[in-house]
Amino acid sequence: MSWLRALKATARAGLTVERPRLEPFVALRGAAGLALVVGVSLALFGPAVAVSSAFGAFQAAIATFQRSWRSRPTLALVSGATLAVSTFLGYLTGAHVLLFLLLLTVWTFLAGMAWSAGPTAGIIASSNVAIMLVTVTLPTSVAEAAGHAAVILAGGVVQAALVVLVPIRRWGAQRDALADALAAVADYSRRLRQDPLALFDPAPLMTARSAAAVSRRQARRRPAELHGARGLAERIRPVLASLADPAVGVPAEGPERDRVRELLAAAASVLDAAARAVRQGSPAAVPAEALAALRTPDTGAILSGPARRAAVRLAALLDDVVEAVTPDDRAEVGEVRERPTLLQLAPGALGRARGELRSASPVFRHAVRVAAAADLGYAIGAALPLGHGYWAPMTAVMAMRPDFSQTYSRSVARFCGTLVGVAVATGVVQGAHPGPWGSAALAVVCAFGMYLLMRTGYVAAQACVGAYVVFLLGTGGQEWTQTVPERVVLTLLGGVLAMVSYAVYPAWETPRLRTRLADWLAADGRYAACVAAHYARPACPAPEAVREALLGTREARVAWQDALERAAHEPVRHRGLSRTAAADAEHALGQFGRVAMLMEAHLPDRHTTALPVAESLAESLRRATERGARAIRERRVPEWGELRATVAHWDRESVPDPVLRNGARLLLEALDELSEALSDGEGRRDAGRRKGEGRKDAGQKDARPGPGAGPRSGSGGGAA
């Protein structure tokens, strides 16, 4: 993608307004907390303290809207506490330019590195730096600085207390995550009716798994319907695939296939009913025809072998799902995924941050960019005769993200949203001339709009933020003429700094696509090898390594998809992996993982006869995929000669299990498809290179003077 097309695409993305489900009561709770803090501070301490407290309460409420599974009061408290520390340090150094620049450099670099701990940590840290740049202009002494930091912390405490005292749709995020996972499996069941080889995106199951981790305190209060259904959905997915696949299930057409389609439709209806029950906290209303289709005795007469076993298991699992999502007073049973506390997470977060301290790391490059842009923006803002120079570094810090698309789209959206918000707020201030209390009330209204529209798009939220800051500074006695014109110019400057910094010191995802693809292949190979090895040792319990390998391949697949999405918007050539080759390779690896999942769905029980040939298959899979991953990283087409030789002489007598026999063949076919996709990509690239060289040679040939060309040929050839 060219730079012009990339800029157009990111600009459109930044200005896009979405229509998600609004949460007006949650937004009203955050605005009420802000109004309470501002009103009390304004009445008792005056406008300056009210402005500081407003920033603390405003940021704490924003933290509760982040996509995190940690409790909302904890997020509000952490936001308030870290913002108080940031602003206090800023207050202490604000009068000394060089010392403050040193603090700004260190603080913005650490805020950039905080992205290694996740988006929530990165957003909170970036917001702390941005607000610190504003609030350091307020106090005049250390005592006042401590007081302002205290009221900022108090704003976070108030927002946390309101979340506890006024709960709104408690466990709503966890309910939505589990319901989305069940609905995704239901949609997969429907697609299998038309396409027996359909692929499944595991992202909803991964999200539900993250949501299922709770603290010990939360585990005692979690609704019973949120426990157990996720694990059942995980187990249902491979059963559905094995029931539909002609290689291990039933023929592509005929009465058996019709029966399978009926079972798949019934399973989708049951899972949809379970999803609605989880989302609403009500009993599951399962359609009677779906239950009848699952419980009819005709299944045993029509289906046989692996298909019959899958149908029986599917009916049992769906019964368990309906029972699990029905609210009652049952005590929770089974293991609980415990979420570590923030203190327990600290060593791991520090370890990940140390691991990112390398020049090739996108997080490290982001930290360097944001620190440099903040310092340069602060210096330029201070040098310009506009006043309030902190708007430039604040805009750069808030707009910058570790990837290209978000940085550029947010820069455009922030400027456009700020322009609209400031223009509207300016008109209100000029026409109504509100005093401190009127300005505070208008600021609270703008904050409510920001909380309400936060997830509809960045441009809409920034329009509300722009008006909020104008009204809030008006509460402190600053006239609009002192803030609005320079804020528009400096906001544009900050956005330009953010965009230029990424162009100068980028962290492109496109050159790393082959590495991501290789990581996915290696993870898929480990998973398939673990599954195959169990066929050789059925007497042993199903190894935990199978589950860990499955989670590893899901994470690798999601990392590949995220990288591919980011690379699609980058103004960088594919460098050996075209879009067509990437799409074909993704399909091949998706089929490889699907076949491994089918083999897992039919793992033999402990009384089944061991198959020693499965051990050699597992070793061949492990070695072949590791070598294949290395070849992809080195821009070579992987070969599968050893694996092909392993399964070349398999037949019904040597490998009586049809799932293992057919599964090995399908795994090899998927790997051949992967090699074909990569070889086609290499072929297209080589053809393009040869074509370019041919044009170059032809141009040189045309430029050579021929017989009798005379002196005209040199100048004429050059002009042509």
XYZ file of C-alpha atoms in Angstrom:
720
model
C 0.000 0.000 0.000
C 1.351 3.441 -0.937
C 1.718 6.219 1.623
C -1.153 8.168 0.051
C -3.517 5.201 0.228
C -2.351 4.393 3.750
C -3.015 7.956 4.907
C -6.472 7.925 3.331
C -7.329 4.577 4.919
C -6.159 5.591 8.395
C -7.947 8.939 8.160
C -11.214 7.206 7.289
C -10.700 4.739 10.153
C -10.141 7.566 12.619
C -13.269 9.422 11.525
C -15.494 6.333 11.551
C -18.400 6.397 13.999
C -19.607 2.992 15.137
C -22.911 1.979 16.659
C -22.233 -0.330 19.579
C -24.614 -0.867 22.444
C -24.639 2.281 24.585
C -24.473 2.087 28.373
C -26.196 5.285 29.571
C -26.490 4.240 33.216
C -22.787 3.438 33.464
C -21.988 6.784 31.820
C -24.362 8.529 34.209
C -22.645 6.902 37.194
C -19.240 8.142 36.034
C -20.603 11.658 35.441
C -22.276 11.635 38.865
C -18.977 10.762 40.525
C -17.282 13.586 38.637
C -20.038 16.039 39.617
C -19.776 15.036 43.269
C -16.010 15.512 43.364
C -16.037 18.811 41.462
C -18.937 20.231 43.450
C -17.413 19.456 46.848
C -13.958 20.692 45.799
C -15.357 23.888 44.315
C -17.413 24.642 47.416
C -14.700 23.873 49.986
C -11.379 24.640 48.289
C -11.984 26.828 45.266
C -11.659 26.540 41.493
C -7.984 25.468 41.291
C -8.472 22.428 43.511
C -11.725 21.635 41.721
C -9.881 21.413 38.408
C -7.326 18.947 39.849
C -9.994 16.808 41.467
C -11.961 16.816 38.228
C -9.019 15.385 36.319
C -8.628 12.613 38.889
C -12.301 11.629 38.853
C -12.514 11.982 35.076
C -9.537 9.708 34.434
C -10.629 7.156 37.060
C -14.015 6.808 35.374
C -12.331 6.318 31.997
C -10.268 3.507 33.522
C -13.447 1.653 34.476
C -14.472 1.588 30.795
C -11.301 -0.200 29.649
C -11.568 -3.706 28.218
C -10.146 -5.458 31.248
C -11.453 -8.372 33.298
C -10.094 -6.945 36.525
C -12.676 -5.450 38.874
C -13.758 -1.892 38.022
C -13.077 -0.472 41.521
C -9.513 -1.756 41.287
C -9.015 -0.026 37.940
C -10.372 3.256 39.322
C -8.124 3.096 42.392
C -5.029 2.235 40.370
C -5.752 5.070 37.941
C -6.279 7.602 40.746
C -3.186 6.509 42.681
C -0.815 6.484 39.690
C -2.151 9.815 38.440
C -1.630 11.339 41.898
C 1.999 10.183 41.942
C 2.589 11.435 38.394
C 1.140 14.855 39.026
C 2.940 15.266 42.356
C 6.300 14.546 40.734
C 5.367 16.929 37.940
C 4.497 19.606 40.503
C 7.877 19.239 42.217
C 9.835 19.644 38.986
C 7.548 21.972 37.060
C 9.423 25.145 38.015
C 12.732 23.755 36.704
C 12.581 23.285 32.942
C 15.529 20.915 32.551
C 14.491 18.794 35.533
C 10.919 18.622 34.257
C 12.103 17.628 30.773
C 14.150 14.833 32.350
C 11.098 13.653 34.301
C 8.941 13.911 31.162
C 11.431 11.815 29.194
C 11.629 9.085 31.820
C 7.892 9.084 32.518
C 6.823 8.937 28.881
C 9.367 6.183 28.146
C 8.011 4.133 31.058
C 4.461 4.825 29.881
C 5.415 3.522 26.445
C 6.975 0.396 27.945
C 3.780 -0.153 29.987
C 2.169 -1.433 26.766
C 4.149 -4.640 27.302
C 1.767 -5.362 30.196
C -1.312 -4.920 27.988
C -3.493 -2.192 26.445
C -5.163 -1.241 29.736
C -1.848 -0.529 31.451
C -0.604 1.365 28.409
C -3.704 3.559 28.150
C -3.722 4.417 31.866
C 0.005 5.232 31.824
C -0.317 7.419 28.721
C -3.271 9.278 30.218
C -1.298 9.925 33.396
C 1.480 11.619 31.429
C -0.994 13.686 29.405
C -2.871 14.931 32.462
C 0.398 15.608 34.301
C 1.313 18.046 31.530
C -1.861 20.029 32.219
C -2.039 19.939 36.006
C 1.570 21.003 36.699
C 0.585 24.582 35.845
C -1.872 24.802 38.739
C -0.098 24.806 42.181
C 2.680 27.112 43.378
C 4.243 25.256 46.347
C 5.073 21.757 47.551
C 2.243 21.858 50.082
C -0.238 22.816 47.391
C 1.203 20.120 45.137
C 0.575 17.495 47.821
C -2.943 18.821 48.269
C -3.696 18.644 44.563
C -2.312 15.105 44.395
C -4.514 14.153 47.358
C -7.701 15.415 45.710
C -6.755 13.592 42.500
C -6.488 10.375 44.503
C -9.790 11.214 46.190
C -11.420 11.424 42.761
C -10.330 7.858 42.045
C -11.600 6.694 45.441
C -15.010 8.280 44.829
C -15.379 6.607 41.433
C -14.363 3.243 42.915
C -16.860 3.655 45.749
C -19.670 4.463 43.325
C -18.953 1.306 41.320
C -19.300 -0.710 44.533
C -22.357 1.130 45.899
C -24.215 1.483 42.589
C -23.565 -1.749 40.666
C -24.923 -1.762 37.128
C -25.265 -5.099 35.349
C -22.874 -6.864 37.658
C -20.769 -9.499 35.871
C -22.065 -8.033 32.596
C -18.704 -8.170 30.795
C -18.182 -11.807 31.802
C -21.723 -12.682 30.746
C -21.205 -11.084 27.342
C -17.891 -12.887 26.827
C -19.372 -16.305 27.627
C -22.511 -15.621 25.582
C -20.393 -14.540 22.606
C -18.392 -17.780 22.859
C -21.551 -19.912 22.891
C -23.024 -17.913 20.005
C -19.788 -18.354 18.018
C -19.958 -22.131 18.426
C -23.639 -22.007 17.401
C -22.739 -20.080 14.249
C -19.977 -22.612 13.554
C -22.523 -25.420 13.800
C -24.737 -23.724 11.217
C -21.862 -23.133 8.815
C -20.867 -26.790 9.042
C -24.236 -27.749 7.579
C -23.244 -26.096 4.291
C -19.456 -26.356 4.497
C -18.231 -29.448 6.394
C -14.650 -28.105 6.253
C -15.469 -24.660 7.650
C -12.882 -23.060 9.904
C -13.549 -21.647 13.353
C -12.103 -18.419 14.757
C -11.053 -19.242 18.340
C -10.948 -15.587 19.460
C -14.354 -15.701 21.279
C -13.283 -18.798 23.210
C -9.996 -17.137 24.135
C -11.837 -14.037 25.332
C -14.212 -16.148 27.398
C -11.259 -17.991 28.906
C -9.678 -14.693 29.952
C -12.987 -13.561 31.439
C -13.339 -16.796 33.423
C -10.278 -16.064 35.575
C -11.438 -14.567 38.887
C -9.970 -13.652 42.231
C -10.767 -15.698 45.315
C -13.232 -13.065 46.462
C -14.939 -13.017 43.054
C -15.089 -16.817 42.952
C -17.361 -16.814 46.011
C -19.777 -14.374 44.376
C -19.734 -15.462 40.756
C -23.146 -16.591 39.421
C -23.389 -20.338 38.949
C -24.345 -20.020 35.281
C -20.941 -18.470 34.522
C -19.113 -21.566 35.681
C -18.710 -24.613 33.460
C -20.391 -23.571 30.207
C -17.161 -22.300 28.668
C -15.424 -25.632 29.115
C -18.404 -27.370 27.562
C -18.282 -25.038 24.560
C -14.597 -25.913 24.156
C -15.471 -29.617 24.110
C -18.462 -29.206 21.775
C -16.502 -27.473 19.030
C -14.334 -30.485 17.997
C -17.332 -32.815 18.295
C -19.240 -30.666 15.808
C -16.298 -30.662 13.408
C -15.824 -34.429 13.627
C -19.527 -35.015 13.067
C -19.535 -32.892 9.902
C -16.222 -33.840 8.276
C -16.680 -36.533 5.584
C -13.188 -37.901 6.244
C -14.047 -39.067 9.768
C -17.825 -38.729 9.822
C -20.425 -39.550 7.187
C -20.535 -39.347 3.368
C -21.041 -35.979 1.708
C -24.573 -36.893 0.600
C -27.264 -39.345 1.606
C -29.534 -40.032 4.585
C -26.608 -39.979 7.016
C -25.589 -36.503 5.867
C -29.204 -35.326 6.189
C -29.258 -36.619 9.757
C -25.995 -34.842 10.524
C -27.372 -31.571 9.156
C -30.428 -31.984 11.391
C -28.224 -32.554 14.437
C -26.060 -29.533 13.598
C -29.128 -27.292 13.281
C -30.464 -28.564 16.614
C -27.096 -27.954 18.282
C -27.068 -24.375 16.977
C -30.549 -23.751 18.408
C -29.563 -25.121 21.828
C -26.353 -23.077 21.943
C -28.184 -19.899 20.912
C -30.705 -20.463 23.703
C -27.841 -20.977 26.154
C -26.173 -17.759 24.976
C -29.374 -15.763 25.537
C -29.787 -17.311 28.987
C -26.248 -16.377 30.016
C -26.532 -12.838 28.681
C -29.871 -12.170 30.393
C -29.410 -14.297 33.520
C -32.609 -16.254 32.810
C -33.393 -19.963 32.277
C -32.554 -21.382 28.886
C -35.636 -21.609 26.640
C -34.615 -24.428 24.306
C -36.913 -25.030 21.308
C -38.801 -28.301 21.630
C -37.972 -29.366 18.069
C -34.246 -29.054 18.801
C -34.531 -31.285 21.855
C -36.571 -33.794 19.879
C -33.978 -33.907 17.106
C -31.179 -34.595 19.580
C -33.008 -37.271 21.561
C -34.629 -39.257 18.746
C -33.617 -42.949 18.698
C -33.165 -42.830 14.903
C -29.607 -41.565 15.342
C -28.333 -45.001 16.357
C -30.049 -46.640 13.406
C -28.785 -44.148 10.800
C -25.260 -43.338 11.982
C -22.463 -45.708 12.851
C -18.803 -45.689 13.875
C -17.135 -42.366 14.739
C -20.178 -40.381 13.561
C -22.492 -42.211 15.950
C -20.086 -41.730 18.855
C -19.865 -38.006 18.032
C -23.673 -37.674 17.876
C -24.146 -39.356 21.250
C -21.436 -37.242 22.815
C -22.887 -34.067 21.308
C -26.323 -34.730 22.822
C -24.784 -35.336 26.252
C -22.674 -32.175 26.090
C -25.634 -30.044 25.035
C -27.656 -31.360 27.978
C -24.797 -30.319 30.236
C -24.761 -26.849 28.668
C -28.467 -26.317 29.319
C -28.019 -27.431 32.912
C -24.922 -25.272 33.424
C -26.505 -22.015 32.228
C -29.731 -22.424 34.218
C -29.480 -20.149 37.292
C -30.067 -21.872 40.598
C -28.558 -22.106 44.054
C -26.143 -24.935 43.235
C -22.708 -24.738 44.758
C -19.989 -24.346 42.209
C -17.898 -27.423 41.573
C -14.688 -28.110 39.782
C -11.575 -26.024 39.443
C -11.636 -22.236 39.317
C -9.208 -20.263 37.171
C -7.737 -17.883 39.706
C -6.743 -14.411 38.575
C -3.497 -13.205 40.170
C -3.467 -9.960 42.133
C -1.679 -6.873 40.871
C 1.227 -7.550 43.213
C 1.499 -11.096 41.905
C 1.502 -9.784 38.346
C 4.285 -7.269 38.981
C 7.290 -9.652 38.585
C 5.926 -11.050 35.338
C 5.169 -7.565 34.006
C 8.689 -6.403 34.811
C 10.093 -9.499 33.121
C 8.074 -8.826 29.958
C 9.200 -5.195 29.973
C 12.854 -6.277 30.230
C 12.285 -8.674 27.357
C 11.040 -5.771 25.208
C 14.214 -3.720 25.743
C 15.601 -4.431 22.277
C 15.717 -2.319 19.168
C 13.489 -4.647 17.125
C 10.671 -4.615 19.699
C 7.562 -2.612 18.666
C 6.953 -1.696 22.316
C 10.504 -0.381 22.792
C 10.300 1.604 19.567
C 6.978 3.051 20.714
C 8.505 4.079 24.036
C 11.391 5.824 22.273
C 9.034 7.558 19.840
C 6.626 8.790 22.480
C 9.435 10.088 24.717
C 11.076 11.951 21.834
C 7.776 13.376 20.564
C 6.763 14.538 24.053
C 10.075 16.310 24.661
C 10.142 17.898 21.226
C 6.505 18.956 21.498
C 7.058 20.496 24.923
C 10.120 22.408 23.679
C 8.335 23.699 20.567
C 5.225 24.621 22.553
C 7.310 26.566 25.065
C 9.194 28.369 22.311
C 6.096 29.425 20.365
C 4.377 32.663 21.489
C 1.045 30.909 22.008
C 0.997 29.944 25.668
C -0.235 26.644 27.033
C 2.433 24.771 25.073
C 1.624 21.513 26.859
C -1.193 20.818 24.363
C 1.314 19.669 21.735
C 3.061 16.967 23.824
C -0.246 15.981 25.409
C -1.773 15.355 21.973
C 1.255 13.370 20.836
C 1.222 11.150 23.934
C -2.506 10.442 23.713
C -2.500 9.795 19.965
C 0.532 7.525 19.724
C 0.165 3.757 19.804
C 2.627 0.928 19.090
C 1.192 0.333 15.583
C 0.964 2.551 12.523
C -2.773 2.435 11.856
C -3.917 3.508 15.304
C -1.307 6.262 15.586
C -2.294 7.889 12.310
C -6.051 7.389 12.643
C -6.072 8.738 16.213
C -3.988 11.767 15.217
C -6.485 12.715 12.531
C -9.483 11.959 14.734
C -8.082 13.872 17.696
C -7.556 17.023 15.674
C -10.968 16.865 13.991
C -12.776 16.011 17.223
C -10.917 18.707 19.146
C -11.746 21.295 16.513
C -15.464 20.501 16.755
C -15.514 20.330 20.552
C -13.565 23.548 21.030
C -15.703 25.398 18.482
C -18.951 24.386 20.201
C -17.606 25.123 23.678
C -16.278 28.486 22.516
C -19.664 29.485 21.173
C -21.337 28.539 24.458
C -18.772 30.456 26.523
C -19.020 33.571 24.362
C -22.782 33.540 24.290
C -23.662 32.506 27.862
C -20.601 33.656 29.903
C -21.018 30.954 32.557
C -19.311 31.431 35.900
C -17.285 28.791 37.744
C -20.361 26.772 38.725
C -21.885 27.000 35.264
C -18.607 25.974 33.638
C -18.291 23.049 36.053
C -21.804 21.888 35.214
C -21.120 22.098 31.482
C -17.872 20.163 31.974
C -19.781 17.378 33.720
C -22.286 17.248 30.850
C -19.421 16.932 28.351
C -17.858 14.181 30.462
C -21.159 12.293 30.393
C -21.179 12.560 26.600
C -17.627 11.284 26.459
C -18.401 8.267 28.668
C -21.510 7.520 26.620
C -19.837 7.805 23.215
C -16.430 6.414 24.163
C -16.890 3.201 22.197
C -18.570 4.746 19.166
C -15.320 6.087 17.737
C -12.348 8.196 18.751
C -13.494 11.324 16.924
C -16.823 11.494 18.796
C -15.138 11.042 22.163
C -12.514 13.694 21.406
C -15.183 16.244 20.519
C -16.575 15.816 24.021
C -13.097 15.911 25.576
C -12.260 19.136 23.747
C -15.353 20.852 25.097
C -14.764 19.321 28.549
C -11.279 20.818 28.867
C -12.435 24.263 27.719
C -15.242 24.325 30.302
C -13.030 22.866 33.028
C -10.294 25.468 32.528
C -13.054 28.057 32.512
C -13.989 26.791 35.968
C -10.463 27.742 37.083
C -10.875 31.277 35.719
C -9.028 30.956 32.395
C -10.751 32.778 29.551
C -11.462 30.966 26.322
C -9.230 33.385 24.401
C -6.300 32.071 26.435
C -6.885 28.448 25.568
C -8.848 27.841 22.385
C -6.810 29.304 19.491
C -3.476 27.980 20.673
C -4.992 24.635 21.583
C -6.173 24.091 18.016
C -2.756 24.944 16.582
C -0.832 22.956 19.179
C -3.155 19.976 18.837
C -2.397 19.916 15.133
C 1.302 20.197 15.938
C 1.106 17.294 18.378
C -0.678 15.117 15.844
C 1.920 15.911 13.201
C 4.703 15.057 15.656
C 3.065 11.701 16.373
C 2.773 10.882 12.682
C 6.276 12.048 11.767
C 7.846 10.159 14.673
C 6.349 6.894 13.435
C 7.574 7.540 9.888
C 11.097 8.322 11.135
C 11.366 5.415 13.603
C 8.744 2.855 12.520
C 7.930 -0.618 13.783
C 6.418 -2.162 10.658
C 4.528 -5.404 11.036
C 4.769 -6.366 7.365
C 8.391 -7.624 7.441
C 7.511 -9.826 10.434
C 4.627 -11.639 8.743
C 6.777 -14.620 7.835
C 7.925 -14.935 11.438
C 4.318 -14.862 12.642
C 3.373 -17.511 10.091
C 6.322 -19.673 11.138
C 5.343 -19.351 14.803
C 1.818 -20.485 13.957
C 3.120 -23.487 12.000
C 5.411 -24.524 14.867
C 2.556 -24.197 17.391
C 0.215 -26.213 15.156
C 2.894 -28.878 14.797
C 3.352 -29.213 18.567
C -0.401 -29.533 19.016
C -0.793 -32.190 16.308
C 2.221 -34.094 17.651
C 0.788 -34.145 21.191
C -2.527 -35.458 19.888
C -0.901 -38.145 17.735
C 1.339 -39.288 20.591
C -1.705 -40.118 22.731
C -2.853 -42.697 20.160
C 0.399 -44.544 20.917
C -0.192 -44.382 24.703
C -3.966 -44.580 25.280
C -3.557 -46.116 28.756
C -2.030 -42.883 30.049
C -4.381 -40.041 30.999
C -4.885 -37.392 28.334
C -1.767 -35.282 28.810
C -2.020 -31.700 29.982
C 0.423 -30.947 27.181
C -2.420 -31.363 24.656
C -4.390 -28.590 26.303
C -1.362 -26.324 26.609
C -0.438 -26.975 22.987
C -3.990 -26.130 21.889
C -3.845 -22.808 23.757
C -0.458 -22.135 22.191
C -1.746 -22.636 18.666
C -4.714 -20.360 19.374
C -2.436 -17.598 20.613
C -0.171 -17.994 17.585
C -3.145 -17.855 15.220
C -4.547 -14.704 16.836
C -1.083 -13.100 16.743
C -0.869 -13.879 13.018
C -4.327 -12.461 12.319
C -3.613 -9.290 14.300
C -0.314 -8.831 12.485
C -1.954 -9.392 9.119
C -4.633 -6.823 9.895
C -2.054 -4.232 10.968
C 0.151 -4.943 7.963
C -2.785 -4.406 5.594
C -2.761 -0.668 6.420
C 0.997 -0.138 6.324
C 2.721 1.672 3.422
C 5.252 -1.166 3.111
C 5.809 -3.786 0.425
C 5.017 -7.381 1.337
C 8.708 -8.388 1.066
C 8.201 -11.959 -0.042
C 4.688 -12.682 1.257
C 1.962 -11.258 -0.936
C -1.634 -10.896 0.178
C -2.688 -13.866 -1.926
C 0.072 -16.059 -0.525
C -0.762 -14.942 3.024
C -4.453 -15.772 2.548
C -3.695 -19.198 1.062
C -1.154 -19.983 3.786
C -3.645 -18.955 6.465
C -6.265 -21.284 4.997
C -3.774 -24.168 4.859
C -2.699 -23.765 8.485
C -6.325 -23.359 9.528
C -7.114 -26.719 7.920
C -4.064 -28.278 9.586
C -5.288 -27.142 13.007
C -8.821 -28.278 12.228
C -7.641 -31.804 11.381
C -5.577 -31.970 14.583
C -8.703 -30.910 16.476
C -10.694 -33.733 14.812
C -8.070 -36.227 15.930
C -8.281 -34.845 19.469
C -12.062 -35.218 19.430
C -11.626 -38.972 18.907
C -8.767 -39.648 21.310
C -8.872 -43.343 22.282
C -9.911 -44.347 25.793
C -7.598 -46.197 28.160
C -8.820 -49.644 27.082
C -8.053 -49.119 23.379
C -5.168 -50.997 21.783
C -2.055 -48.880 21.448
C -0.854 -47.913 17.971
C 2.982 -47.719 17.961
C 2.979 -46.099 14.511
C 1.386 -43.023 16.105
C 4.615 -42.380 18.006
C 6.607 -42.163 14.778
C 3.904 -39.881 13.334
C 4.179 -37.568 16.346
C 7.963 -37.320 16.039
C 7.757 -36.755 12.281
C 5.171 -34.024 12.765
C 7.261 -32.281 15.396
C 10.487 -32.359 13.384
C 8.834 -31.530 10.054
C 6.952 -28.481 11.362
C 10.019 -27.173 13.200
C 12.090 -27.440 10.027
C 9.218 -25.966 8.025
C 9.000 -22.984 10.390
C 12.733 -22.426 10.002
C 12.395 -22.537 6.227
C 9.582 -19.958 6.259
C 11.657 -17.587 8.386
C 14.528 -17.992 5.912
C 12.196 -17.325 2.965
C 12.390 -20.871 1.640
C 9.530 -23.183 0.677
C 9.226 -25.954 3.309
C 9.366 -29.605 2.277
C 7.718 -32.570 3.963
C 9.658 -35.577 2.681
C 10.141 -37.252 6.075
C 6.484 -36.919 7.032
C 5.404 -38.163 3.613
C 7.622 -41.222 4.012
C 6.167 -41.922 7.455
C 2.575 -42.185 6.222
C 3.287 -43.481 2.705
C 2.747 -47.162 3.557
C -0.132 -46.799 6.009
C -3.192 -48.902 5.250
C -6.211 -50.327 7.037
C -4.245 -53.250 8.449
C -1.249 -51.346 9.808
C -3.418 -48.467 11.148
C -6.928 -49.769 11.908
C -8.111 -46.504 13.504
C -9.775 -44.535 10.645
C -9.453 -41.200 12.460
C -5.687 -41.516 12.846
C -5.231 -42.933 9.343
C -7.320 -40.292 7.588
C -6.107 -37.555 9.921
C -2.454 -38.153 9.032
C -3.320 -37.975 5.345
C -5.258 -34.735 5.810
C -2.447 -33.188 7.862
C -0.004 -33.903 5.053
C -2.402 -32.458 2.473
C -2.696 -29.259 4.511
C 1.093 -28.931 4.722
C 1.367 -29.493 0.962
C -1.198 -26.736 0.475
C 0.942 -24.468 2.675
C 4.039 -25.166 0.576
C 2.065 -24.573 -2.607
C 0.832 -21.220 -1.285
C 4.352 -20.123 -0.391
C 5.841 -21.412 -3.638
C 3.191 -19.535 -5.617
C 4.125 -16.394 -3.720
C 7.817 -16.943 -4.448
C 6.993 -17.699 -8.066
C 5.023 -14.491 -8.481
C 7.817 -12.519 -6.864
C 10.485 -14.143 -9.074
C 8.315 -13.605 -12.141
C 7.912 -9.954 -11.237
C 11.664 -9.621 -10.729
C 12.377 -11.300 -14.076
C 9.801 -9.098 -15.753
C 11.390 -5.997 -14.290
C 14.848 -7.147 -15.340
C 13.507 -7.869 -18.825
C 12.131 -4.348 -19.068
C 15.435 -2.961 -17.869
C 17.391 -5.019 -20.413
C 14.974 -4.008 -23.151
C 15.364 -0.363 -22.210
C 19.132 -0.670 -22.268
C 18.951 -2.434 -25.628
C 16.746 0.279 -27.073
C 19.095 2.923 -25.767
C 22.131 1.420 -27.567
C 22.879 3.084 -30.901
C 22.215 0.715 -33.790
C 23.906 0.521 -37.148
C 23.584 3.786 -38.955
C 21.909 5.480 -36.045
C 24.371 8.324 -36.096
C 24.736 10.904 -33.348
C 20.970 11.330 -33.060
C 20.425 8.007 -31.327
C 22.024 8.985 -28.044
C 19.989 12.129 -27.458
C 16.899 10.696 -29.064
C 17.034 7.558 -26.923
C 17.439 9.625 -23.792
C 14.486 11.811 -24.667
C 12.308 8.813 -25.393
